[in-house]
Amino acid sequence: MTPILDPEAQRDHAWRNLAHTGLLLGGIGLLLAVSSAMIWGWIGVICTLAAVAILFLTSPRIPPEMVMRLYSAVPVDATRGGQLYDLIQAVSSRAGLERQPQLYVIPSMTLNAFAAGNRDHAAIGITEGLLRRLSLREIAAVLAHEVSHIRNNDLQVMGLADLMSRFTLALSYTGVLLAVLNLFEMMTLGEARVPWVGIALLYLAPTISSLLQLGLSRAREYDADLGSVRLTGDPAGLISALHKLERYTGRFWEDLMFPVPGRRVPQPSVLRSHPSTEDRIARLADLAPTANTPPLVIVERPIVSLVGFGPMSMRPRYRFPGMWY
């Protein structure tokens, strides 16, 4: 097993993760630059990258409270859901966050947890379905995973990647227009002024950018898993949570689907936003319990439903203003 708190191993992992993230972000940015150059030349590259930077730095940030309000989430405090409040307080303190993320419970029987905001102002939403199916030890691992996303600024990194991908998609529409003009010129003049290779690149750029974005997302998920174990000192807790999530989400229906013997064809790893559960568990299983991180003191007590009016009111469906939970 690998002692994950070894200082040299930590530094090595940090540099490799930074390099991986930089390469993927750089690849997305390079695609955007090349797409701009195909249309407007170097002036277009400079203007497009400047526009991305300005929009990223100045675009209004949606308050995390507003995001949680879209899901009808209920805030957790010391008087309501005290165990969860103590848990998020302990994990946030270990993560070194100056401001503790506000924890919300979402009235839904789906199994989900996510973070919104940034290091200075964040919120974490966790569904009632997850609270009912996971032990407090497993919930601690899930919350530590989300806190790691916040500490690592993953939300901002993915936001920048998404912004560049959207610009690339917008430029690809120009590629479609150029293809139409090329066909018109070939029919009327007998030749095309715009190289077909360039048009093909513009057309394929959004797909390539999306694949790089998915790769970036998977890399950040692996890092958040490792961060979760650093904060809890308990890789077995996260492994157990992942096993349960895999068992509860979709496996029953997969057993009823063709082809026999009843497992659907796995989605190619390159098309996933998250690594496969098997890969995540395999990496976590290689980690030794962290001797330098004392385990969280978790005294588990029964939790009465925190939100909603019973399971029927929380069954997954589309809710106003169009959110599925």
mmCIF file of C-alpha atoms in Angstrom:
data_model
loop_
_atom_site.group_PDB
_atom_site.id
_atom_site.type_symbol
_atom_site.label_atom_id
_atom_site.label_comp_id
_atom_site.label_asym_id
_atom_site.label_seq_id
_atom_site.Cartn_x
_atom_site.Cartn_y
_atom_site.Cartn_z
ATOM 1 C CA MET A 1 0.000 0.000 0.000
ATOM 2 C CA THR A 2 1.070 3.598 -0.621
ATOM 3 C CA PRO A 3 1.338 5.941 2.388
ATOM 4 C CA ILE A 4 -0.496 8.885 0.895
ATOM 5 C CA LEU A 5 0.733 11.496 3.348
ATOM 6 C CA ASP A 6 4.396 10.989 2.500
ATOM 7 C CA PRO A 7 5.586 14.586 1.828
ATOM 8 C CA GLU A 8 7.627 13.648 -1.233
ATOM 9 C CA ALA A 9 4.735 11.648 -2.689
ATOM 10 C CA GLN A 10 2.407 14.580 -2.043
ATOM 11 C CA ARG A 11 4.690 17.009 -3.866
ATOM 12 C CA ASP A 12 5.098 14.586 -6.754
ATOM 13 C CA HIS A 13 1.342 14.114 -7.012
ATOM 14 C CA ALA A 14 0.716 17.862 -6.825
ATOM 15 C CA TRP A 15 3.142 18.571 -9.671
ATOM 16 C CA ARG A 16 1.791 15.747 -11.832
ATOM 17 C CA ASN A 17 -1.773 16.881 -11.236
ATOM 18 C CA LEU A 18 -0.862 20.486 -12.036
ATOM 19 C CA ALA A 19 0.918 19.396 -15.222
ATOM 20 C CA HIS A 20 -2.011 17.194 -16.275
ATOM 21 C CA THR A 21 -4.515 19.971 -15.652
ATOM 22 C CA GLY A 22 -2.300 22.485 -17.448
ATOM 23 C CA LEU A 23 -1.913 20.243 -20.499
ATOM 24 C CA LEU A 24 -5.651 19.630 -20.798
ATOM 25 C CA LEU A 25 -6.537 23.298 -20.297
ATOM 26 C CA GLY A 26 -3.762 24.248 -22.695
ATOM 27 C CA GLY A 27 -5.128 21.819 -25.270
ATOM 28 C CA ILE A 28 -8.588 23.368 -25.036
ATOM 29 C CA GLY A 29 -7.077 26.845 -25.330
ATOM 30 C CA LEU A 30 -4.920 25.781 -28.288
ATOM 31 C CA LEU A 31 -7.966 24.473 -30.129
ATOM 32 C CA LEU A 32 -9.710 27.783 -29.530
ATOM 33 C CA ALA A 33 -6.665 29.714 -30.761
ATOM 34 C CA VAL A 34 -6.308 27.603 -33.910
ATOM 35 C CA SER A 35 -10.031 27.936 -34.662
ATOM 36 C CA SER A 36 -9.749 31.715 -34.318
ATOM 37 C CA ALA A 37 -6.651 31.817 -36.505
ATOM 38 C CA MET A 38 -8.424 29.877 -39.261
ATOM 39 C CA ILE A 39 -11.055 32.623 -39.493
ATOM 40 C CA TRP A 40 -9.384 35.910 -38.528
ATOM 41 C CA GLY A 41 -5.644 35.237 -38.284
ATOM 42 C CA TRP A 42 -3.475 36.297 -35.358
ATOM 43 C CA ILE A 43 -5.638 39.317 -34.600
ATOM 44 C CA GLY A 44 -8.540 36.927 -34.110
ATOM 45 C CA VAL A 45 -6.488 34.755 -31.754
ATOM 46 C CA ILE A 46 -5.548 37.718 -29.577
ATOM 47 C CA CYS A 47 -9.079 39.119 -29.519
ATOM 48 C CA THR A 48 -10.707 35.757 -28.770
ATOM 49 C CA LEU A 49 -8.352 34.844 -25.928
ATOM 50 C CA ALA A 50 -8.689 38.352 -24.499
ATOM 51 C CA ALA A 51 -12.482 38.041 -24.619
ATOM 52 C CA VAL A 52 -12.330 34.698 -22.788
ATOM 53 C CA ALA A 53 -10.078 36.161 -20.090
ATOM 54 C CA ILE A 54 -12.273 39.233 -19.613
ATOM 55 C CA LEU A 55 -15.477 37.194 -19.442
ATOM 56 C CA PHE A 56 -13.956 34.724 -16.997
ATOM 57 C CA LEU A 57 -12.715 37.471 -14.676
ATOM 58 C CA THR A 58 -15.730 39.764 -14.862
ATOM 59 C CA SER A 59 -18.714 37.477 -15.429
ATOM 60 C CA PRO A 60 -21.156 37.566 -12.529
ATOM 61 C CA ARG A 61 -20.907 34.620 -10.191
ATOM 62 C CA ILE A 62 -24.218 32.981 -9.325
ATOM 63 C CA PRO A 63 -24.465 32.886 -5.509
ATOM 64 C CA PRO A 64 -24.401 29.273 -4.282
ATOM 65 C CA GLU A 65 -27.520 30.004 -2.216
ATOM 66 C CA MET A 66 -29.402 30.722 -5.435
ATOM 67 C CA VAL A 67 -28.254 27.410 -6.925
ATOM 68 C CA MET A 68 -29.495 25.557 -3.848
ATOM 69 C CA ARG A 69 -32.779 27.438 -3.968
ATOM 70 C CA LEU A 70 -33.380 26.007 -7.448
ATOM 71 C CA TYR A 71 -33.364 22.565 -5.825
ATOM 72 C CA SER A 72 -35.590 23.604 -2.885
ATOM 73 C CA ALA A 73 -32.687 22.704 -0.605
ATOM 74 C CA VAL A 74 -32.887 23.199 3.156
ATOM 75 C CA PRO A 75 -29.818 24.579 5.000
ATOM 76 C CA VAL A 76 -28.283 22.478 7.764
ATOM 77 C CA ASP A 77 -27.203 24.180 10.984
ATOM 78 C CA ALA A 78 -26.269 23.143 14.515
ATOM 79 C CA THR A 79 -29.918 22.823 15.540
ATOM 80 C CA ARG A 80 -31.104 20.998 12.415
ATOM 81 C CA GLY A 81 -29.024 17.994 11.418
ATOM 82 C CA GLY A 82 -26.384 18.592 14.076
ATOM 83 C CA GLN A 83 -24.332 15.511 13.144
ATOM 84 C CA LEU A 84 -23.983 16.710 9.566
ATOM 85 C CA TYR A 85 -23.142 20.231 10.703
ATOM 86 C CA ASP A 86 -20.398 18.930 13.003
ATOM 87 C CA LEU A 87 -19.106 16.768 10.174
ATOM 88 C CA ILE A 88 -18.828 19.553 7.597
ATOM 89 C CA GLN A 89 -17.275 21.795 10.243
ATOM 90 C CA ALA A 90 -14.570 19.228 11.035
ATOM 91 C CA VAL A 91 -13.803 18.465 7.379
ATOM 92 C CA SER A 92 -13.671 22.167 6.428
ATOM 93 C CA SER A 93 -11.307 22.865 9.310
ATOM 94 C CA ARG A 94 -8.971 20.088 8.192
ATOM 95 C CA ALA A 95 -9.073 21.430 4.642
ATOM 96 C CA GLY A 96 -7.927 24.844 5.868
ATOM 97 C CA LEU A 97 -10.878 26.716 4.383
ATOM 98 C CA GLU A 98 -11.273 30.175 5.861
ATOM 99 C CA ARG A 99 -15.039 29.986 5.455
ATOM 100 C CA GLN A 100 -17.010 26.818 6.056
ATOM 101 C CA PRO A 101 -19.250 25.806 3.127
ATOM 102 C CA GLN A 102 -22.948 25.919 3.924
ATOM 103 C CA LEU A 103 -24.443 22.437 3.807
ATOM 104 C CA TYR A 104 -27.888 21.911 2.258
ATOM 105 C CA VAL A 105 -30.169 18.878 2.090
ATOM 106 C CA ILE A 106 -32.093 18.447 -1.173
ATOM 107 C CA PRO A 107 -35.578 16.885 -0.941
ATOM 108 C CA SER A 108 -34.979 14.112 -3.456
ATOM 109 C CA MET A 109 -34.485 10.353 -3.316
ATOM 110 C CA THR A 110 -31.802 10.523 -6.021
ATOM 111 C CA LEU A 111 -28.250 9.771 -4.906
ATOM 112 C CA ASN A 112 -26.223 12.904 -5.447
ATOM 113 C CA ALA A 113 -23.959 15.480 -3.840
ATOM 114 C CA PHE A 114 -22.365 18.535 -5.453
ATOM 115 C CA ALA A 115 -20.590 21.770 -4.625
ATOM 116 C CA ALA A 116 -21.276 25.301 -5.858
ATOM 117 C CA GLY A 117 -19.406 28.579 -5.439
ATOM 118 C CA ASN A 118 -15.717 29.107 -4.706
ATOM 119 C CA ARG A 119 -13.242 28.829 -1.825
ATOM 120 C CA ASP A 120 -14.449 32.052 -0.249
ATOM 121 C CA HIS A 121 -18.178 31.414 -0.617
ATOM 122 C CA ALA A 122 -19.326 27.851 -1.231
ATOM 123 C CA ALA A 123 -22.239 25.532 -0.608
ATOM 124 C CA ILE A 124 -22.593 21.765 -0.731
ATOM 125 C CA GLY A 125 -25.872 20.048 -1.567
ATOM 126 C CA ILE A 126 -26.567 16.456 -0.562
ATOM 127 C CA THR A 127 -29.798 14.628 -1.305
ATOM 128 C CA GLU A 128 -32.076 12.991 1.228
ATOM 129 C CA GLY A 129 -31.706 9.753 -0.735
ATOM 130 C CA LEU A 130 -27.960 9.768 -0.131
ATOM 131 C CA LEU A 131 -28.415 10.426 3.587
ATOM 132 C CA ARG A 132 -30.805 7.504 3.883
ATOM 133 C CA ARG A 133 -28.578 4.991 2.121
ATOM 134 C CA LEU A 134 -25.088 5.860 3.370
ATOM 135 C CA SER A 135 -23.666 5.531 6.859
ATOM 136 C CA LEU A 136 -22.281 8.631 8.547
ATOM 137 C CA ARG A 137 -18.760 7.343 7.873
ATOM 138 C CA GLU A 138 -19.540 7.132 4.157
ATOM 139 C CA ILE A 139 -21.235 10.542 4.190
ATOM 140 C CA ALA A 140 -18.069 11.972 5.750
ATOM 141 C CA ALA A 141 -16.051 10.631 2.803
ATOM 142 C CA VAL A 142 -18.508 12.116 0.289
ATOM 143 C CA LEU A 143 -18.493 15.523 1.997
ATOM 144 C CA ALA A 144 -14.687 15.471 2.137
ATOM 145 C CA HIS A 145 -14.675 14.759 -1.619
ATOM 146 C CA GLU A 146 -16.812 17.857 -2.273
ATOM 147 C CA VAL A 147 -14.738 19.985 0.110
ATOM 148 C CA SER A 148 -11.636 18.894 -1.832
ATOM 149 C CA HIS A 149 -13.231 20.185 -5.035
ATOM 150 C CA ILE A 150 -13.753 23.540 -3.309
ATOM 151 C CA ARG A 151 -10.244 23.675 -1.855
ATOM 152 C CA ASN A 152 -8.654 22.778 -5.208
ATOM 153 C CA ASN A 153 -10.630 25.493 -7.052
ATOM 154 C CA ASP A 154 -11.983 22.796 -9.366
ATOM 155 C CA LEU A 155 -15.192 24.734 -9.951
ATOM 156 C CA GLN A 156 -13.229 27.662 -11.386
ATOM 157 C CA VAL A 157 -10.964 25.401 -13.462
ATOM 158 C CA MET A 158 -13.943 23.620 -14.997
ATOM 159 C CA GLY A 159 -15.690 26.963 -15.517
ATOM 160 C CA LEU A 160 -12.743 28.252 -17.562
ATOM 161 C CA ALA A 161 -12.638 25.051 -19.612
ATOM 162 C CA ASP A 162 -16.371 25.294 -20.262
ATOM 163 C CA LEU A 163 -16.074 28.930 -21.358
ATOM 164 C CA MET A 164 -13.326 28.117 -23.871
ATOM 165 C CA SER A 165 -15.306 25.145 -25.173
ATOM 166 C CA ARG A 166 -18.350 27.354 -25.728
ATOM 167 C CA PHE A 167 -16.253 29.855 -27.707
ATOM 168 C CA THR A 168 -14.890 26.981 -29.797
ATOM 169 C CA LEU A 169 -18.436 25.786 -30.489
ATOM 170 C CA ALA A 170 -19.460 29.291 -31.582
ATOM 171 C CA LEU A 171 -16.512 29.450 -33.985
ATOM 172 C CA SER A 172 -17.437 26.050 -35.415
ATOM 173 C CA TYR A 173 -20.696 27.546 -36.693
ATOM 174 C CA THR A 174 -18.538 29.794 -38.844
ATOM 175 C CA GLY A 175 -16.913 26.632 -40.183
ATOM 176 C CA VAL A 176 -20.321 25.345 -41.281
ATOM 177 C CA LEU A 177 -21.013 28.673 -43.020
ATOM 178 C CA LEU A 178 -17.627 28.527 -44.764
ATOM 179 C CA ALA A 179 -18.408 24.996 -45.963
ATOM 180 C CA VAL A 180 -21.635 26.235 -47.550
ATOM 181 C CA LEU A 181 -19.783 29.136 -49.212
ATOM 182 C CA ASN A 182 -17.094 26.739 -50.436
ATOM 183 C CA LEU A 183 -19.683 24.509 -52.072
ATOM 184 C CA PHE A 184 -21.310 27.532 -53.712
ATOM 185 C CA GLU A 185 -17.953 28.733 -55.095
ATOM 186 C CA MET A 186 -17.110 25.260 -56.387
ATOM 187 C CA MET A 187 -20.401 25.108 -58.261
ATOM 188 C CA THR A 188 -20.108 28.639 -59.683
ATOM 189 C CA LEU A 189 -16.365 29.257 -60.003
ATOM 190 C CA GLY A 190 -15.017 25.725 -60.065
ATOM 191 C CA GLU A 191 -12.711 26.225 -57.085
ATOM 192 C CA ALA A 192 -12.863 26.795 -53.330
ATOM 193 C CA ARG A 193 -10.905 29.599 -51.691
ATOM 194 C CA VAL A 194 -11.037 28.213 -48.124
ATOM 195 C CA PRO A 195 -9.030 24.991 -47.529
ATOM 196 C CA TRP A 196 -11.264 22.041 -46.739
ATOM 197 C CA VAL A 197 -8.783 20.899 -44.084
ATOM 198 C CA GLY A 198 -9.361 24.125 -42.180
ATOM 199 C CA ILE A 199 -13.127 23.773 -42.438
ATOM 200 C CA ALA A 200 -12.897 20.178 -41.180
ATOM 201 C CA LEU A 201 -10.805 21.344 -38.225
ATOM 202 C CA LEU A 202 -13.357 24.022 -37.356
ATOM 203 C CA TYR A 203 -16.125 21.438 -37.560
ATOM 204 C CA LEU A 204 -14.322 18.870 -35.375
ATOM 205 C CA ALA A 205 -12.864 21.333 -32.851
ATOM 206 C CA PRO A 206 -15.909 21.353 -30.489
ATOM 207 C CA THR A 207 -15.884 17.551 -30.260
ATOM 208 C CA ILE A 208 -12.159 17.453 -29.512
ATOM 209 C CA SER A 209 -12.569 20.273 -26.991
ATOM 210 C CA SER A 210 -15.403 18.398 -25.262
ATOM 211 C CA LEU A 211 -13.280 15.246 -25.013
ATOM 212 C CA LEU A 212 -10.453 17.244 -23.441
ATOM 213 C CA GLN A 213 -12.956 18.823 -21.061
ATOM 214 C CA LEU A 214 -14.198 15.374 -20.010
ATOM 215 C CA GLY A 215 -10.600 14.283 -19.462
ATOM 216 C CA LEU A 216 -10.045 17.324 -17.261
ATOM 217 C CA SER A 217 -13.161 16.471 -15.260
ATOM 218 C CA ARG A 218 -11.950 12.904 -14.678
ATOM 219 C CA ALA A 219 -8.549 14.151 -13.544
ATOM 220 C CA ARG A 220 -10.147 16.510 -11.014
ATOM 221 C CA GLU A 221 -12.365 13.668 -9.721
ATOM 222 C CA TYR A 222 -9.333 11.470 -9.068
ATOM 223 C CA ASP A 223 -7.684 14.327 -7.211
ATOM 224 C CA ALA A 224 -10.815 14.976 -5.138
ATOM 225 C CA ASP A 225 -10.875 11.293 -4.159
ATOM 226 C CA LEU A 226 -7.309 11.567 -2.909
ATOM 227 C CA GLY A 227 -8.151 14.821 -1.138
ATOM 228 C CA SER A 228 -11.081 13.128 0.580
ATOM 229 C CA VAL A 229 -8.801 10.432 1.967
ATOM 230 C CA ARG A 230 -6.299 13.050 3.119
ATOM 231 C CA LEU A 231 -9.040 14.821 5.067
ATOM 232 C CA THR A 232 -10.631 11.746 6.644
ATOM 233 C CA GLY A 233 -7.665 9.361 6.855
ATOM 234 C CA ASP A 234 -10.130 6.669 5.793
ATOM 235 C CA PRO A 235 -9.932 5.316 2.224
ATOM 236 C CA ALA A 236 -12.229 2.427 3.193
ATOM 237 C CA GLY A 237 -15.048 4.878 3.923
ATOM 238 C CA LEU A 238 -14.973 6.320 0.393
ATOM 239 C CA ILE A 239 -14.593 2.853 -1.141
ATOM 240 C CA SER A 240 -17.686 1.701 0.741
ATOM 241 C CA ALA A 241 -19.642 4.777 -0.406
ATOM 242 C CA LEU A 242 -18.654 4.191 -4.047
ATOM 243 C CA HIS A 243 -19.675 0.533 -3.815
ATOM 244 C CA LYS A 244 -23.110 1.526 -2.540
ATOM 245 C CA LEU A 245 -23.580 4.223 -5.164
ATOM 246 C CA GLU A 246 -22.675 1.741 -7.889
ATOM 247 C CA ARG A 247 -25.110 -0.788 -6.496
ATOM 248 C CA TYR A 248 -28.015 1.637 -6.125
ATOM 249 C CA THR A 249 -27.696 3.608 -9.367
ATOM 250 C CA GLY A 250 -28.833 1.691 -12.412
ATOM 251 C CA ARG A 251 -27.585 -1.808 -11.767
ATOM 252 C CA PHE A 252 -31.059 -3.276 -11.238
ATOM 253 C CA TRP A 253 -32.246 -1.984 -14.613
ATOM 254 C CA GLU A 254 -29.032 -3.103 -16.296
ATOM 255 C CA ASP A 255 -29.870 -6.674 -15.251
ATOM 256 C CA LEU A 256 -33.131 -6.440 -17.222
ATOM 257 C CA MET A 257 -31.551 -5.082 -20.395
ATOM 258 C CA PHE A 258 -30.292 -6.859 -23.491
ATOM 259 C CA PRO A 259 -27.826 -8.136 -24.432
ATOM 260 C CA VAL A 260 -27.889 -11.135 -22.137
ATOM 261 C CA PRO A 261 -26.413 -11.808 -19.576
ATOM 262 C CA GLY A 262 -27.795 -8.456 -18.658
ATOM 263 C CA ARG A 263 -25.129 -5.792 -18.391
ATOM 264 C CA ARG A 264 -25.364 -2.834 -20.745
ATOM 265 C CA VAL A 265 -22.368 -2.046 -22.901
ATOM 266 C CA PRO A 266 -20.098 0.170 -20.764
ATOM 267 C CA GLN A 267 -19.740 3.744 -21.898
ATOM 268 C CA PRO A 268 -16.249 4.343 -23.338
ATOM 269 C CA SER A 269 -14.013 5.879 -20.685
ATOM 270 C CA VAL A 270 -13.151 8.818 -22.947
ATOM 271 C CA LEU A 271 -16.834 9.863 -22.951
ATOM 272 C CA ARG A 272 -17.260 9.882 -19.168
ATOM 273 C CA SER A 273 -17.193 12.992 -16.999
ATOM 274 C CA HIS A 274 -16.272 10.779 -14.017
ATOM 275 C CA PRO A 275 -13.816 7.881 -13.937
ATOM 276 C CA SER A 276 -15.353 4.428 -13.714
ATOM 277 C CA THR A 277 -16.170 3.285 -10.197
ATOM 278 C CA GLU A 278 -13.845 0.298 -10.644
ATOM 279 C CA ASP A 279 -10.894 2.561 -11.466
ATOM 280 C CA ARG A 280 -11.612 4.876 -8.545
ATOM 281 C CA ILE A 281 -11.895 1.996 -6.092
ATOM 282 C CA ALA A 282 -8.706 0.393 -7.437
ATOM 283 C CA ARG A 283 -6.760 3.605 -6.816
ATOM 284 C CA LEU A 284 -8.231 4.047 -3.355
ATOM 285 C CA ALA A 285 -7.535 0.421 -2.414
ATOM 286 C CA ASP A 286 -3.835 1.074 -3.000
ATOM 287 C CA LEU A 287 -3.767 3.741 -0.299
ATOM 288 C CA ALA A 288 -2.800 2.933 3.256
ATOM 289 C CA PRO A 289 -4.828 4.386 6.138
ATOM 290 C CA THR A 290 -3.200 7.731 6.885
ATOM 291 C CA ALA A 291 -1.380 7.436 10.171
ATOM 292 C CA ASN A 292 -0.710 11.193 10.271
ATOM 293 C CA THR A 293 -4.393 12.053 9.886
ATOM 294 C CA PRO A 294 -6.428 11.116 12.966
ATOM 295 C CA PRO A 295 -9.762 9.581 12.011
ATOM 296 C CA LEU A 296 -12.853 11.716 12.377
ATOM 297 C CA VAL A 297 -14.771 11.045 15.569
ATOM 298 C CA ILE A 298 -18.148 9.964 14.250
ATOM 299 C CA VAL A 299 -20.878 9.059 16.721
ATOM 300 C CA GLU A 300 -23.685 7.838 14.530
ATOM 301 C CA ARG A 301 -27.239 8.441 15.665
ATOM 302 C CA PRO A 302 -30.484 7.780 13.769
ATOM 303 C CA ILE A 303 -31.414 10.666 11.464
ATOM 304 C CA VAL A 304 -35.078 11.445 11.015
ATOM 305 C CA SER A 305 -36.003 12.764 7.556
ATOM 306 C CA LEU A 306 -34.573 16.273 7.303
ATOM 307 C CA VAL A 307 -36.623 17.512 4.376
ATOM 308 C CA GLY A 308 -39.702 16.764 2.327
ATOM 309 C CA PHE A 309 -42.936 15.076 3.304
ATOM 310 C CA GLY A 310 -42.007 11.451 2.821
ATOM 311 C CA PRO A 311 -40.491 9.361 -0.014
ATOM 312 C CA MET A 312 -43.384 9.897 -2.438
ATOM 313 C CA SER A 313 -42.924 13.671 -2.380
ATOM 314 C CA MET A 314 -39.221 13.229 -3.110
ATOM 315 C CA ARG A 315 -39.340 10.826 -6.055
ATOM 316 C CA PRO A 316 -37.182 12.120 -8.934
ATOM 317 C CA ARG A 317 -38.974 14.286 -11.493
ATOM 318 C CA TYR A 318 -38.684 17.601 -13.304
ATOM 319 C CA ARG A 319 -39.505 20.493 -11.012
ATOM 320 C CA PHE A 320 -39.861 24.223 -11.561
ATOM 321 C CA PRO A 321 -37.915 25.892 -13.170
ATOM 322 C CA GLY A 322 -36.871 22.765 -15.101
ATOM 323 C CA MET A 323 -34.492 21.093 -12.636
ATOM 324 C CA TRP A 324 -34.423 17.299 -12.341
ATOM 325 C CA TYR A 325 -34.061 16.002 -8.790
#
